[in-house]
XYZ file of C-alpha atoms in Angstrom:
481
model
C 181.540 -20.110 196.816
C 183.291 -22.782 198.823
C 181.528 -26.106 199.314
C 184.072 -27.416 201.777
C 182.460 -29.272 204.640
C 179.029 -29.575 202.997
C 179.489 -32.914 201.359
C 177.016 -35.483 202.565
C 174.701 -32.959 204.303
C 171.855 -33.326 201.814
C 168.993 -35.812 202.059
C 169.435 -39.227 200.567
C 166.796 -40.371 198.053
C 165.295 -42.555 200.759
C 165.163 -39.650 203.231
C 163.662 -37.354 200.572
C 160.960 -39.919 199.938
C 160.199 -40.132 203.646
C 160.055 -36.298 203.853
C 157.610 -36.047 200.964
C 155.446 -38.778 202.485
C 155.367 -37.006 205.865
C 154.089 -33.720 204.401
C 151.647 -35.189 201.899
C 147.956 -36.027 202.356
C 146.483 -39.396 201.434
C 143.700 -39.428 198.877
C 141.121 -40.264 201.565
C 141.204 -39.039 205.166
C 138.735 -40.414 207.691
C 137.419 -37.731 210.051
C 134.544 -37.205 212.522
C 132.961 -35.158 209.720
C 133.051 -37.927 207.148
C 135.640 -38.873 204.538
C 137.785 -36.045 203.158
C 138.836 -36.809 199.573
C 141.767 -35.316 197.660
C 143.336 -35.573 194.215
C 147.081 -35.467 194.755
C 146.589 -33.272 197.851
C 143.916 -31.003 196.358
C 140.434 -31.259 197.958
C 137.548 -32.320 195.756
C 134.597 -29.890 195.501
C 132.566 -32.060 197.874
C 135.401 -32.030 200.408
C 135.693 -28.237 200.189
C 132.042 -27.987 201.260
C 132.277 -30.530 204.066
C 135.635 -29.150 205.278
C 134.268 -25.641 205.700
C 131.169 -27.004 207.413
C 133.509 -28.792 209.800
C 135.656 -25.714 210.321
C 132.616 -23.540 211.039
C 131.323 -26.132 213.493
C 134.665 -26.293 215.300
C 134.904 -22.513 215.470
C 131.343 -22.313 216.805
C 132.161 -24.831 219.530
C 135.339 -22.928 220.408
C 133.356 -19.699 220.691
C 130.859 -21.349 223.016
C 133.547 -22.706 225.321
C 135.720 -19.586 225.308
C 133.007 -16.921 225.391
C 130.740 -18.323 228.093
C 131.974 -15.556 230.462
C 130.688 -12.788 228.183
C 127.373 -14.467 227.370
C 126.864 -15.082 231.093
C 126.976 -11.372 231.897
C 124.779 -10.426 228.936
C 122.181 -12.821 230.338
C 122.717 -11.441 233.834
C 122.055 -7.886 232.651
C 118.996 -8.986 230.681
C 117.536 -10.674 233.743
C 118.249 -7.707 236.008
C 116.667 -5.337 233.509
C 113.538 -7.492 233.576
C 113.480 -6.963 237.361
C 113.687 -3.184 236.966
C 117.458 -2.752 237.345
C 117.585 -0.404 234.372
C 120.617 1.649 235.395
C 123.219 1.904 238.132
C 120.828 4.253 239.879
C 118.853 1.126 240.766
C 120.447 -1.583 242.906
C 118.885 -5.000 243.267
C 119.149 -6.696 246.651
C 118.244 -10.192 247.820
C 116.229 -9.405 250.940
C 116.503 -11.383 253.075
C 118.478 -13.713 250.764
C 118.454 -15.381 247.361
C 115.910 -18.102 246.688
C 114.934 -20.582 243.995
C 112.234 -18.423 242.390
C 114.667 -17.162 239.756
C 117.428 -18.682 237.671
C 120.883 -17.615 238.860
C 124.127 -19.558 238.570
C 124.836 -21.201 241.959
C 123.833 -18.364 244.320
C 124.101 -18.874 248.042
C 121.066 -18.549 250.291
C 122.927 -17.456 253.412
C 123.907 -13.840 252.757
C 122.274 -10.728 251.359
C 123.633 -9.517 248.044
C 123.249 -6.340 246.020
C 123.869 -5.999 242.303
C 123.661 -3.601 239.385
C 125.449 -2.684 236.152
C 127.531 0.393 235.461
C 127.048 2.011 232.048
C 130.134 4.146 231.554
C 129.087 5.087 228.019
C 125.965 6.784 229.366
C 127.355 8.128 232.645
C 131.045 8.569 231.929
C 133.289 8.372 235.010
C 131.211 6.795 237.763
C 131.591 6.757 241.536
C 130.758 3.890 243.881
C 130.754 4.640 247.588
C 131.211 1.211 249.143
C 129.665 0.639 252.583
C 131.933 -0.204 255.519
C 132.618 -3.856 256.355
C 131.612 -4.993 252.900
C 132.882 -7.415 250.261
C 132.226 -5.884 246.862
C 133.524 -6.664 243.369
C 133.444 -5.046 239.939
C 133.960 -7.263 236.861
C 134.040 -5.993 233.283
C 131.541 -7.110 230.625
C 133.780 -9.981 229.515
C 133.696 -11.159 233.141
C 137.248 -10.156 233.979
C 138.274 -8.767 237.332
C 138.437 -4.977 237.666
C 138.379 -4.159 241.383
C 137.679 -5.284 244.918
C 135.998 -2.831 247.263
C 135.551 -3.114 251.018
C 137.478 -5.577 253.169
C 139.517 -7.110 250.288
C 139.889 -3.706 248.602
C 142.178 -0.765 249.325
C 139.746 0.766 251.850
C 140.204 -2.397 253.971
C 136.590 -2.327 255.107
C 136.523 1.263 256.300
C 134.328 2.296 253.382
C 135.688 4.272 250.475
C 135.004 6.137 247.257
C 135.863 4.305 244.035
C 136.047 5.950 240.619
C 135.631 3.912 237.434
C 136.817 5.425 234.155
C 135.480 4.296 230.758
C 137.607 2.996 227.880
C 139.635 5.736 226.219
C 138.994 8.308 228.929
C 141.578 11.097 228.762
C 139.935 13.726 230.973
C 140.932 14.971 234.375
C 141.194 12.388 237.141
C 140.330 13.940 240.503
C 142.076 13.090 243.746
C 140.382 11.406 246.683
C 139.286 8.206 244.935
C 140.490 4.684 244.427
C 140.565 4.929 240.642
C 140.263 2.106 238.094
C 140.213 2.042 234.319
C 138.107 -0.667 232.738
C 138.281 -1.984 229.146
C 134.481 -2.195 228.770
C 131.685 0.344 229.128
C 129.366 -2.082 230.913
C 130.599 -3.468 234.218
C 128.908 -5.767 236.715
C 128.792 -4.716 240.355
C 128.205 -7.236 243.131
C 127.806 -6.002 246.712
C 127.801 -7.817 250.015
C 127.677 -6.002 253.361
C 128.307 -7.859 256.598
C 125.810 -5.536 258.271
C 123.009 -6.898 256.095
C 120.370 -4.878 254.276
C 120.708 -1.653 256.329
C 124.436 -1.558 255.613
C 123.868 -2.458 251.956
C 121.603 0.556 251.576
C 124.500 2.835 252.489
C 125.909 2.115 249.017
C 125.908 5.094 246.652
C 126.451 4.934 242.904
C 126.342 8.078 240.761
C 128.045 9.821 237.823
C 131.087 11.860 238.792
C 129.490 14.759 236.906
C 126.753 14.946 239.555
C 129.213 15.591 242.345
C 128.944 19.370 242.025
C 125.306 19.044 242.999
C 123.771 16.491 245.324
C 123.742 13.146 243.476
C 120.320 11.628 242.977
C 119.591 8.934 245.578
C 119.799 5.278 244.658
C 116.736 3.059 244.529
C 116.810 -0.446 245.973
C 114.677 -3.208 244.438
C 114.135 -6.546 246.151
C 115.218 -9.283 243.739
C 113.910 -11.996 246.050
C 110.415 -11.122 244.843
C 111.381 -11.376 241.175
C 111.005 -14.365 238.863
C 113.711 -13.851 236.246
C 116.286 -15.725 234.183
C 119.906 -14.555 234.382
C 121.507 -17.673 232.836
C 122.900 -17.679 229.290
C 121.372 -19.810 226.549
C 122.545 -23.256 225.451
C 121.077 -22.998 221.951
C 121.470 -20.784 218.861
C 120.481 -17.673 220.809
C 123.764 -17.969 222.748
C 125.481 -16.371 219.760
C 122.954 -13.528 219.669
C 123.766 -12.869 223.324
C 127.422 -12.588 222.366
C 126.607 -10.301 219.444
C 124.975 -7.866 221.862
C 128.272 -7.630 223.726
C 130.411 -7.424 220.576
C 128.357 -4.554 219.158
C 128.449 -2.541 222.401
C 132.063 -2.805 223.436
C 135.339 -1.583 221.891
C 137.058 -4.024 219.564
C 140.180 -3.932 221.706
C 138.240 -4.925 224.832
C 138.903 -8.572 223.936
C 142.151 -10.276 223.011
C 142.797 -10.748 219.299
C 142.633 -14.545 219.487
C 139.108 -14.730 220.888
C 138.033 -11.826 218.673
C 139.242 -13.867 215.708
C 137.152 -16.841 216.773
C 134.087 -14.612 217.051
C 134.736 -12.984 213.682
C 135.148 -16.394 212.039
C 131.473 -17.177 212.708
C 130.162 -13.701 211.838
C 130.320 -11.875 215.174
C 131.967 -8.611 214.103
C 131.460 -5.134 215.539
C 129.544 -2.879 213.152
C 128.259 -5.783 211.080
C 124.820 -7.398 211.507
C 124.927 -10.951 212.796
C 122.767 -12.642 210.158
C 123.802 -16.272 209.609
C 122.220 -17.965 206.593
C 120.308 -21.227 206.907
C 123.485 -23.314 206.579
C 125.293 -21.358 209.277
C 122.252 -21.291 211.571
C 122.096 -25.090 211.442
C 125.827 -25.354 212.129
C 125.743 -22.884 215.035
C 122.696 -24.594 216.534
C 124.694 -27.812 216.595
C 127.779 -25.973 217.878
C 125.821 -24.588 220.835
C 124.497 -28.023 221.775
C 127.900 -29.687 221.411
C 129.603 -26.786 223.192
C 127.145 -26.995 226.070
C 127.694 -30.753 226.271
C 131.444 -30.257 226.435
C 131.064 -27.471 229.004
C 128.948 -29.752 231.181
C 131.584 -32.460 230.901
C 134.321 -30.012 231.895
C 132.231 -28.661 234.789
C 130.955 -31.935 236.233
C 133.897 -34.209 235.368
C 137.010 -31.999 235.080
C 140.143 -33.906 234.140
C 142.731 -31.436 235.436
C 144.303 -32.998 238.534
C 144.122 -29.649 240.349
C 140.327 -29.687 240.017
C 140.199 -32.611 242.444
C 140.176 -31.762 246.151
C 139.990 -35.370 247.396
C 137.599 -38.262 246.882
C 134.797 -37.079 244.610
C 135.020 -33.472 245.842
C 136.081 -30.840 243.321
C 137.117 -27.184 243.403
C 135.895 -24.492 241.018
C 138.968 -22.281 240.721
C 141.706 -24.501 239.282
C 145.251 -23.308 239.817
C 144.355 -20.605 242.314
C 144.433 -17.864 239.661
C 141.513 -15.508 239.056
C 142.859 -15.148 235.501
C 142.918 -18.942 235.045
C 146.666 -18.944 234.417
C 149.288 -21.562 235.223
C 152.926 -21.162 234.242
C 151.934 -18.393 231.861
C 149.357 -20.509 230.014
C 145.610 -19.908 230.021
C 143.711 -22.832 231.508
C 140.921 -22.920 228.949
C 139.012 -25.775 230.578
C 139.323 -24.154 234.014
C 137.808 -20.931 232.693
C 134.907 -22.822 231.155
C 134.459 -24.953 234.280
C 134.127 -21.939 236.540
C 131.979 -19.734 234.336
C 129.559 -22.500 233.346
C 128.729 -23.037 237.016
C 129.358 -19.768 238.809
C 129.703 -15.992 238.833
C 131.976 -13.327 240.360
C 135.682 -13.240 239.528
C 138.009 -11.865 242.181
C 141.380 -12.887 243.606
C 139.635 -13.221 246.987
C 137.604 -16.156 245.646
C 140.363 -17.778 243.635
C 142.804 -17.895 246.519
C 141.102 -17.848 249.900
C 143.167 -16.882 252.937
C 143.010 -18.469 256.384
C 140.140 -16.842 258.257
C 139.101 -14.627 255.333
C 137.057 -15.019 252.183
C 135.300 -18.255 251.292
C 136.274 -21.775 250.316
C 134.167 -24.005 248.078
C 133.850 -27.672 247.159
C 131.282 -29.580 245.102
C 130.488 -33.093 243.945
C 127.949 -34.852 241.746
C 128.726 -38.379 242.993
C 127.894 -40.482 246.015
C 130.300 -42.630 248.015
C 130.051 -45.388 245.380
C 130.956 -43.052 242.521
C 127.367 -43.047 241.238
C 125.649 -39.839 240.132
C 123.449 -38.261 242.780
C 119.830 -39.221 242.093
C 116.862 -37.173 243.292
C 114.879 -40.367 243.906
C 117.349 -41.638 246.505
C 118.134 -40.509 250.049
C 121.688 -39.663 251.098
C 123.425 -38.795 254.334
C 126.368 -36.394 254.475
C 128.241 -36.668 257.763
C 130.002 -33.445 258.750
C 132.649 -33.963 261.399
C 132.730 -31.832 264.531
C 134.425 -28.456 264.468
C 133.995 -27.563 260.805
C 136.890 -25.193 260.028
C 134.897 -22.031 259.386
C 135.534 -18.823 261.300
C 132.058 -17.525 260.454
C 129.788 -20.371 259.324
C 129.397 -23.128 256.742
C 126.586 -24.150 254.423
C 125.404 -26.623 251.780
C 123.253 -25.309 248.903
C 121.617 -27.717 246.448
C 121.431 -27.001 242.711
C 119.735 -28.299 239.573
C 122.307 -29.897 237.249
C 120.480 -28.548 234.181
C 120.102 -24.886 235.158
C 122.970 -24.731 237.700
C 120.502 -22.689 239.739
C 118.946 -23.473 243.104
C 116.892 -26.655 242.943
C 113.176 -25.870 242.809
C 111.308 -28.126 245.259
C 107.816 -27.955 246.826
C 108.958 -27.773 250.445
C 111.067 -24.595 250.399
C 112.495 -21.788 248.281
C 115.787 -22.183 250.167
C 117.102 -25.695 249.370
C 120.060 -25.386 251.718
C 121.387 -26.140 255.186
C 123.626 -23.729 257.071
C 125.242 -23.536 260.479
C 124.196 -19.910 261.010
C 120.444 -20.589 260.970
C 120.289 -22.023 264.488
C 118.027 -24.859 263.300
C 120.517 -27.650 262.573
C 120.531 -30.578 265.005
C 124.050 -31.519 266.093
C 125.065 -34.983 267.237
C 126.329 -35.500 270.790
C 129.950 -35.233 269.642
C 129.335 -31.932 267.810
C 129.195 -33.491 264.362
C 126.211 -33.211 262.001
C 124.291 -35.651 259.820
C 122.642 -33.936 256.850
C 120.027 -35.651 254.686
C 119.093 -35.191 251.029
C 116.201 -37.024 249.417
C 112.549 -36.858 248.298
C 111.255 -37.276 251.876
C 112.770 -36.416 255.234
C 113.890 -39.227 257.523
C 111.674 -39.231 260.606
C 112.776 -36.622 263.117
C 115.427 -35.175 260.776
C 113.359 -32.497 259.052
C 115.618 -29.651 260.254
C 118.658 -31.372 258.718
C 117.032 -32.286 255.395
C 116.902 -30.865 251.860
C 114.245 -32.137 249.482
C 115.268 -33.550 246.083
C 113.148 -34.541 243.087
C 112.792 -38.064 241.652
C 113.871 -38.121 238.036
C 116.331 -35.249 238.482
C 119.992 -35.213 239.318
C 121.446 -32.536 241.593
C 124.701 -31.207 242.955
C 125.706 -28.932 245.788
C 128.320 -26.469 246.946
C 129.803 -26.836 250.410
C 130.919 -23.365 251.489
C 133.049 -22.280 254.413
C 133.004 -18.588 255.270
C 136.337 -17.677 256.805
C 137.997 -21.085 256.197
C 140.539 -22.089 258.837
C 143.847 -23.921 258.658
C 142.393 -27.479 259.003
C 140.581 -26.909 255.699
C 143.774 -25.974 253.900
C 146.036 -28.637 255.408
C 143.181 -31.174 255.086
C 143.375 -32.372 258.661
C 139.592 -31.846 258.496
C 137.955 -33.393 255.458
C 134.500 -33.718 253.963
C 132.877 -37.138 253.868
C 131.086 -38.527 250.810
C 127.329 -38.642 250.250
C 126.258 -42.035 251.542
C 123.145 -43.587 249.955
C 120.800 -44.838 252.677
C 117.586 -45.461 250.792
């Protein structure tokens, strides 16, 4: 074998020493989990124990941050079941609109919504007849987009029949439907009809198998009367919520990477989730740390695209309903959105001029200080807000991310479609937020609670070009007392 041309290509003794040093471990490594000790690169017995405790904690935190979407829908279904929404035969509606009696992630109080869950394991292929002039969405049980129905869907608002097929379905697929295959058996349905409650009640949901006969009628339950919790846990029970999902759904419903994270902490399909005392203590800490990190990501996102301008932030970073940018998953953006909100659809992630909705939120005042329920603030809204339909401001509790519960009203919000807002002479508006209303400004005021922080979502329904080109901008919350 010729060695011509290879002379001098090996490492010098000095370079070899540097290489060995670069791939070796020191005898003691400082870490957030304490000192890790090694004998010539081999961990001591004490370090083996502490290292696996650290690894389990990190995996538990990763699961919290990356699986919030799934836990959120498990909690949503649990809450709806408590309100009597036991099958897709029953549809919950917010008549006339959502209020602060229950815990829901950042609902709006301006429109009527309907909701239920499909169970494709029980029903098999299932039909939804969407009402005309509606905005309806189906998301799978891991909170991933499946379909739009109504105006943003293929029926374009004329009303249409949608067929949803369960995982692994290989039967006949009839004609005459907008057909979708979903990777999970459970799927969340959210309905919104521009014609209000009467139009909402035109919705029909039934098993395809019933088509030969007259499908049983749907029942509509008013969720506005219910007092329920639909928000996922921030403690050890978060992982039990996830286990419910893991046990129900096919193993291939989730990508292998996240499935591996779940399996690493004992969440495996077909296996009881029974952490021992050591693991329970670690996962309890992981949930608290994970929730703390999720709150940081949600309230103080560091991605530049999360900033609209000033202190105002946007919830869908990158404009992708899949939280993708240049082929990479935006992990923080996914956590940011799902920790605060619900409903995943391209129509929300990338609003169009005059269609859909646009959103902005802040937790700071004009001085960069956190909003304080003991103080009074003014938000000046310039004339001609760029909304084709209307605009609104809903106020939320920073702990529950649900509507703020105050003594004066179950609708802690102000909206331009109520007919009660007082406009200034130039067409602008001054809105007030504080524990008591400024004299004569009661119609433009939302009560807050001393000792509690709060945040809000400014929504524009049918946002217009000045919103997108920022020739019309939101002002900051100005402390006035």
